Amino acid sequence: LNDVENLKFSGERIAHHGLKHEVVVTMMDLPAGCSGAHDVAFYERILREILDAGIPYHSVCFKDASGTSSPQKVYETIKMARKLLPQNTHIRLHTHETAGVSVACYMAALEAGADGIDLAASPVSGGTSQPDILTMLHAVKGKNYDLGGLDVEKILKYESVLNECLKDYFLPPEAVQVSPLIPFSPMPGGALTANTQMMRDNNILDKFPEVILAMREVVQKGGYGTSVTPVSQFYFQQAFNNVMFGPWKKIAEGYGKMVLGYFGKTPVEPDKSVVKLASEQLSLKPTKEHAMDIADKDESKSLKFTRELLKKEGIEPSEENIFIAAACKEKGIAFLKGEGKVNIRKKSTNACETSAPT
């Protein structure tokens, strides 16, 4: 949401325990015809709020999980941040190739003064992931950029080994391709494949284009929270409901709580009619209370509750186990009991049989 109130406590705790805090400003482009947030002025305001709040940080990352920001906006944003932040601040850009402009965005970021970019290695590069290391090395040929002194021959060998290691694993076709619809309905790479796999398993993958198109209205009426976990999942769930049950007939819990204010302040006010529907369907009132304060009132999120839960399940209440159980709930408990299920698929008749219906 880029709500700075949500960054204060975590930033303080990270620094307190001697860790490096990379504070993040999340980016995306809005669907065509939408305005009011996610321009350079918006990111400058968020960055100034972070600085004014005195949140301790060691580096700054601009994260575009949907890969929808235009190269020009990236250039102007990094240029703005370079002027606003102390001289030696490490600035990084993180984006995805989902919309097909990641290399252009990284080039724009480097030209504007960014210090770091995130890359990936074949066969898990491109598409919904980051651009490939080799692709980026080729893109910067003739430029005076140091990408860490990477040895092309070693990377070629490394990627060959990685391809061999992953040859038996199923990569959904949509995971490795560019989607021209994404700039109009920002869907992060990680969320895209998780949701298409769910639809593939339920033989409704043919509905995916409709759901992606429906996201445009969902983003617009939801207050322009950045499409990155968990907000991206809220958007998808609501768009899915709008397609499967009819527009706004069923408000998804996460989306509804977001527009009602339970996770913090959205960049712009959500649509009033959607807020009303969410309040009625979820039996919750809109709130302006800080998300941290709301969470503190929830006993199920307390250390006492989690310790008792672990003891009940016969699991040692160590700090690590408490973290896993508190963060992952039932799935965390199952993991700690050795009952967790690995959802990584190999190429098999099962993977083929769950493909989209024809």
Coordinates of C-alpha atoms in Angstrom, one line a residue:
L1 CA 0.0 0.0 0.0
N2 CA 3.0 2.3 0.4
D3 CA 1.6 3.2 3.8
V4 CA 4.6 4.4 5.7
E5 CA 2.9 3.6 9.1
N6 CA 3.3 0.0 8.2
L7 CA 7.1 0.3 7.7
K8 CA 8.0 1.9 11.0
F9 CA 8.0 -1.0 13.5
S10 CA 9.5 -3.6 11.2
G11 CA 12.3 -1.2 10.2
E12 CA 13.1 -0.4 13.8
R13 CA 13.2 -4.1 14.8
I14 CA 15.4 -5.0 11.8
A15 CA 17.9 -2.4 12.7
H16 CA 17.7 -3.2 16.4
H17 CA 18.8 -6.7 15.8
G18 CA 21.7 -5.7 13.7
L19 CA 20.4 -6.7 10.3
K20 CA 20.5 -4.6 7.1
H21 CA 17.1 -3.0 6.3
E22 CA 16.3 -2.4 2.7
V23 CA 13.3 -0.2 2.7
V24 CA 11.0 -0.7 -0.3
V25 CA 8.8 1.7 -2.3
T26 CA 6.5 -0.4 -4.5
M27 CA 5.8 0.6 -8.1
M28 CA 3.4 -0.3 -10.9
D29 CA 1.7 1.5 -13.8
L30 CA -2.0 2.1 -13.6
P31 CA -4.4 0.8 -16.2
A32 CA -5.1 3.2 -19.1
G33 CA -7.3 6.1 -18.1
C34 CA -6.5 5.8 -14.4
S35 CA -4.7 8.5 -12.4
G36 CA -4.1 9.7 -8.9
A37 CA -1.1 7.6 -7.8
H38 CA 1.9 5.7 -9.1
D39 CA 3.6 8.6 -10.8
V40 CA 7.0 10.1 -10.0
A41 CA 5.4 12.7 -7.7
F42 CA 3.7 9.9 -5.7
Y43 CA 6.9 8.0 -5.2
E44 CA 8.7 11.2 -4.1
R45 CA 6.0 11.8 -1.5
I46 CA 6.4 8.3 -0.2
L47 CA 10.1 8.5 -0.1
R48 CA 9.9 11.9 1.8
E49 CA 7.5 10.3 4.3
I50 CA 10.0 7.5 4.9
L51 CA 12.8 10.0 5.5
D52 CA 10.6 12.3 7.7
A53 CA 9.5 9.3 9.8
G54 CA 13.1 8.5 10.7
I55 CA 12.8 4.9 9.7
P56 CA 16.3 3.3 9.9
Y57 CA 17.5 1.8 6.5
H58 CA 20.6 0.7 4.8
S59 CA 19.4 0.7 1.2
V60 CA 16.4 1.6 -0.9
C61 CA 14.6 -0.6 -3.4
F62 CA 12.0 0.4 -5.9
K63 CA 10.1 -2.8 -6.5
D64 CA 7.8 -3.3 -9.5
A65 CA 6.5 -6.9 -9.0
S66 CA 4.1 -6.7 -12.0
G67 CA 6.8 -5.3 -14.3
T68 CA 4.4 -2.7 -15.7
S69 CA 6.3 0.6 -15.0
S70 CA 7.4 2.3 -18.1
P71 CA 11.2 2.8 -18.7
Q72 CA 10.8 6.6 -18.7
K73 CA 9.0 6.6 -15.3
V74 CA 11.7 4.3 -13.9
Y75 CA 14.4 6.7 -15.1
E76 CA 12.6 9.8 -13.6
T77 CA 11.9 8.0 -10.3
I78 CA 15.5 6.8 -9.8
K79 CA 16.8 10.2 -10.8
M80 CA 14.5 11.8 -8.2
A81 CA 15.6 9.4 -5.5
R82 CA 19.3 9.9 -6.3
K83 CA 18.8 13.7 -5.7
L84 CA 16.7 13.2 -2.6
L85 CA 18.7 10.6 -0.8
P86 CA 22.1 10.9 0.8
Q87 CA 24.9 10.6 -1.7
N88 CA 26.2 7.1 -0.9
T89 CA 22.7 5.5 -0.5
H90 CA 22.5 2.1 -2.4
I91 CA 19.5 2.3 -4.7
R92 CA 18.1 -0.9 -6.4
L93 CA 15.4 -1.6 -8.9
H94 CA 13.5 -4.9 -8.9
T95 CA 11.2 -5.7 -11.8
H96 CA 9.9 -8.7 -13.8
E97 CA 9.8 -9.5 -17.5
T98 CA 6.0 -10.2 -17.5
A99 CA 5.1 -7.1 -19.5
G100 CA 8.2 -7.4 -21.7
V101 CA 10.0 -4.2 -20.7
S102 CA 12.3 -5.3 -17.9
V103 CA 15.6 -4.9 -19.8
A104 CA 14.6 -1.4 -20.9
C105 CA 13.6 -0.5 -17.3
Y106 CA 16.9 -1.8 -16.0
M107 CA 18.8 0.2 -18.6
A108 CA 16.8 3.3 -17.6
A109 CA 17.5 2.7 -13.9
L110 CA 21.3 2.3 -14.5
E111 CA 21.4 5.5 -16.6
A112 CA 19.6 7.3 -13.8
G113 CA 22.1 6.2 -11.2
A114 CA 20.8 3.0 -9.7
D115 CA 23.4 0.8 -8.0
G116 CA 21.8 -2.6 -8.3
I117 CA 19.3 -4.6 -10.3
D118 CA 17.9 -8.1 -9.8
L119 CA 18.5 -10.8 -12.4
A120 CA 17.7 -14.5 -12.9
A121 CA 19.2 -17.5 -14.6
S122 CA 17.8 -19.8 -17.3
P123 CA 15.5 -21.8 -17.3
V124 CA 13.9 -19.7 -14.5
S125 CA 14.5 -16.3 -16.1
G126 CA 12.4 -14.2 -18.4
G127 CA 8.6 -14.3 -18.5
T128 CA 7.2 -13.9 -15.0
S129 CA 10.7 -13.9 -13.5
Q130 CA 13.5 -11.4 -14.0
P131 CA 15.5 -11.0 -17.2
D132 CA 18.4 -13.4 -17.7
I133 CA 21.9 -12.5 -16.5
L134 CA 23.3 -13.2 -19.9
T135 CA 20.6 -11.0 -21.6
M136 CA 21.5 -8.1 -19.3
L137 CA 25.2 -8.5 -19.8
H138 CA 24.5 -8.3 -23.6
A139 CA 22.3 -5.2 -23.1
V140 CA 25.0 -3.2 -21.3
K141 CA 27.8 -4.0 -23.8
G142 CA 29.6 -0.8 -24.7
K143 CA 28.3 0.9 -21.5
N144 CA 30.4 1.8 -18.5
Y145 CA 28.4 -0.4 -16.1
D146 CA 30.0 -2.9 -13.8
L147 CA 27.5 -5.8 -13.1
G148 CA 29.9 -7.4 -10.6
G149 CA 32.6 -8.6 -12.9
L150 CA 30.6 -11.6 -14.0
D151 CA 32.3 -14.2 -16.2
V152 CA 30.1 -15.1 -19.2
E153 CA 31.7 -18.5 -19.6
K154 CA 31.0 -19.4 -16.0
I155 CA 27.4 -18.2 -16.3
L156 CA 26.9 -20.3 -19.5
K157 CA 28.2 -23.4 -17.6
Y158 CA 26.1 -22.6 -14.6
E159 CA 22.9 -22.2 -16.6
S160 CA 23.7 -25.4 -18.5
V161 CA 23.9 -27.2 -15.1
L162 CA 20.8 -25.5 -13.8
N163 CA 18.8 -26.6 -17.0
E164 CA 20.0 -30.1 -16.5
C165 CA 19.0 -30.1 -12.8
L166 CA 15.5 -28.8 -13.6
K167 CA 14.8 -30.8 -16.7
D168 CA 12.3 -33.0 -15.0
Y169 CA 10.3 -30.1 -13.5
F170 CA 7.1 -28.7 -15.0
L171 CA 7.3 -25.0 -15.9
P172 CA 3.8 -23.7 -16.9
P173 CA 4.0 -22.1 -20.4
E174 CA 2.7 -18.8 -19.0
A175 CA 5.6 -18.6 -16.6
V176 CA 8.2 -18.2 -19.4
Q177 CA 6.3 -15.9 -21.8
V178 CA 5.5 -12.2 -22.0
S179 CA 1.9 -11.3 -21.5
P180 CA 0.7 -8.2 -23.4
L181 CA -2.4 -7.9 -21.2
I182 CA -0.4 -7.3 -18.0
P183 CA 0.2 -3.5 -18.5
F184 CA -3.6 -3.0 -18.5
S185 CA -4.2 -5.3 -15.5
P186 CA -1.0 -5.4 -13.3
M187 CA -0.4 -8.9 -12.1
P188 CA 2.9 -9.8 -10.5
G189 CA 4.9 -12.7 -11.9
G190 CA 4.8 -14.8 -8.8
A191 CA 1.1 -14.4 -8.3
L192 CA 0.3 -15.0 -12.0
T193 CA 1.6 -18.6 -12.1
A194 CA 0.2 -19.5 -8.7
N195 CA -3.3 -18.5 -9.9
T196 CA -3.0 -20.0 -13.3
Q197 CA -1.9 -23.3 -11.7
M198 CA -5.0 -23.2 -9.4
M199 CA -7.2 -22.6 -12.4
R200 CA -5.5 -25.3 -14.4
D201 CA -6.1 -27.8 -11.6
N202 CA -9.8 -26.9 -11.6
N203 CA -10.1 -27.0 -15.4
I204 CA -11.1 -23.3 -15.6
L205 CA -7.9 -21.9 -17.1
D206 CA -10.0 -20.7 -20.1
K207 CA -11.4 -18.1 -17.8
F208 CA -7.9 -16.5 -17.1
P209 CA -8.1 -13.8 -19.8
E210 CA -11.5 -12.7 -18.4
V211 CA -10.1 -12.5 -14.9
I212 CA -7.1 -10.5 -16.0
L213 CA -9.3 -8.0 -17.8
A214 CA -11.6 -7.8 -14.8
M215 CA -8.6 -6.8 -12.6
R216 CA -8.5 -3.3 -14.2
E217 CA -11.8 -2.3 -12.5
V218 CA -10.8 -4.0 -9.3
V219 CA -7.5 -2.1 -9.1
Q220 CA -9.2 1.2 -9.9
K221 CA -12.0 0.8 -7.4
G222 CA -9.7 -0.7 -4.7
G223 CA -7.6 2.5 -4.2
Y224 CA -4.5 1.7 -6.3
G225 CA -2.6 -0.3 -3.8
T226 CA 0.5 -1.7 -5.5
S227 CA -0.1 -5.1 -7.1
V228 CA 2.4 -7.0 -5.0
T229 CA 1.8 -9.8 -2.4
P230 CA -0.6 -9.8 -0.7
V231 CA -2.5 -7.0 -2.5
S232 CA -2.0 -8.7 -5.9
Q233 CA -3.8 -11.8 -4.5
F234 CA -6.6 -9.6 -3.2
Y235 CA -7.0 -8.1 -6.7
F236 CA -7.0 -11.5 -8.4
Q237 CA -9.4 -13.1 -5.9
Q238 CA -11.9 -10.2 -6.4
A239 CA -11.5 -10.2 -10.2
F240 CA -12.0 -14.0 -10.1
N241 CA -15.2 -13.6 -8.0
N242 CA -16.5 -10.9 -10.4
V243 CA -16.1 -13.2 -13.4
M244 CA -17.4 -16.4 -11.7
F245 CA -20.2 -15.0 -9.6
G246 CA -21.1 -11.7 -11.3
P247 CA -19.6 -8.2 -10.8
W248 CA -19.3 -7.4 -7.1
K249 CA -21.8 -10.1 -6.1
K250 CA -19.2 -11.7 -3.8
I251 CA -16.5 -9.6 -2.0
A252 CA -13.3 -11.5 -1.4
E253 CA -12.3 -11.2 2.3
G254 CA -8.8 -9.8 1.7
Y255 CA -10.0 -7.3 -0.9
G256 CA -12.9 -6.3 1.3
K257 CA -10.7 -5.7 4.4
M258 CA -8.2 -3.7 2.3
V259 CA -10.8 -1.2 1.0
L260 CA -12.2 -1.0 4.5
G261 CA -8.8 0.1 5.9
Y262 CA -7.8 -3.0 7.9
F263 CA -4.4 -3.3 6.3
G264 CA -3.5 0.5 6.2
K265 CA -4.3 3.4 4.0
T266 CA -4.6 2.9 0.2
P267 CA -2.9 5.5 -2.1
V268 CA -6.3 7.0 -3.0
E269 CA -9.7 6.5 -1.4
P270 CA -11.4 3.3 -2.6
D271 CA -14.7 3.5 -4.5
K272 CA -17.5 4.3 -2.0
S273 CA -20.0 1.8 -3.4
V274 CA -17.4 -1.0 -3.1
V275 CA -16.6 0.1 0.4
K276 CA -20.3 -0.1 1.2
L277 CA -20.7 -3.6 -0.3
A278 CA -17.6 -4.8 1.5
S279 CA -18.9 -3.5 4.8
E280 CA -22.3 -5.2 4.3
Q281 CA -21.0 -8.5 3.1
L282 CA -18.1 -8.9 5.6
S283 CA -20.1 -7.3 8.5
L284 CA -17.2 -5.0 9.2
K285 CA -17.1 -1.2 9.6
P286 CA -14.6 1.0 7.7
T287 CA -11.6 1.9 9.9
K288 CA -8.8 4.4 10.0
E289 CA -7.1 2.6 12.9
H290 CA -3.4 1.7 12.3
A291 CA -3.0 -1.9 11.0
M292 CA -0.4 -2.6 13.7
D293 CA -2.9 -1.6 16.5
I294 CA -5.6 -3.8 14.9
A295 CA -3.1 -6.8 14.8
D296 CA -2.1 -6.2 18.4
K297 CA -5.7 -6.7 19.5
D298 CA -5.9 -10.1 17.8
E299 CA -5.0 -12.8 20.4
S300 CA -4.3 -15.3 17.7
K301 CA -1.3 -13.2 16.6
S302 CA 0.2 -13.1 20.1
L303 CA 3.3 -14.9 21.3
K304 CA 1.3 -16.5 24.1
F305 CA -1.2 -18.0 21.7
T306 CA 1.5 -19.3 19.3
R307 CA 3.5 -20.9 22.2
E308 CA 0.4 -22.6 23.5
L309 CA -0.5 -23.8 20.0
L310 CA 3.0 -25.3 19.5
K311 CA 2.9 -27.0 22.9
K312 CA -0.5 -28.5 22.1
E313 CA 0.9 -29.9 18.9
G314 CA 3.9 -31.3 20.7
I315 CA 6.4 -28.9 19.0
E316 CA 9.2 -27.1 20.8
P317 CA 8.3 -23.4 21.1
S318 CA 11.7 -22.2 19.9
E319 CA 12.0 -18.8 18.3
E320 CA 12.3 -20.3 14.8
N321 CA 9.2 -22.5 15.4
I322 CA 7.2 -19.6 16.8
F323 CA 8.0 -17.5 13.7
I324 CA 7.0 -20.3 11.3
A325 CA 3.8 -21.1 13.1
A326 CA 2.8 -17.4 13.5
A327 CA 3.6 -16.5 9.9
C328 CA 2.2 -19.7 8.2
K329 CA -0.5 -20.8 10.6
E330 CA -1.9 -24.3 9.8
K331 CA 0.6 -24.8 7.0
G332 CA 3.4 -23.9 9.3
I333 CA 2.3 -26.4 11.9
A334 CA 2.0 -29.1 9.2
F335 CA 5.5 -28.3 8.1
L336 CA 6.9 -28.5 11.6
K337 CA 5.2 -31.9 12.1
G338 CA 6.7 -33.2 8.9
E339 CA 3.3 -33.2 7.2
G340 CA 3.8 -30.4 4.8
K341 CA 3.1 -31.0 1.1
V342 CA 5.6 -29.9 -1.5
N343 CA 3.8 -28.2 -4.3
I344 CA 6.6 -28.4 -6.9
R345 CA 5.5 -30.4 -9.9
K346 CA 7.5 -32.6 -12.2
K347 CA 6.8 -33.3 -15.8
S348 CA 4.3 -36.2 -15.7
T349 CA 1.0 -37.4 -17.1
N350 CA -0.7 -35.6 -14.2
A351 CA 0.8 -32.2 -15.2
C352 CA -0.4 -32.7 -18.8
E353 CA -3.8 -33.9 -17.7
T354 CA -4.4 -30.7 -15.7
S355 CA -3.9 -28.4 -18.7
A356 CA -6.5 -25.9 -19.9
P357 CA -9.7 -27.4 -21.4
T358 CA -10.0 -27.1 -25.2

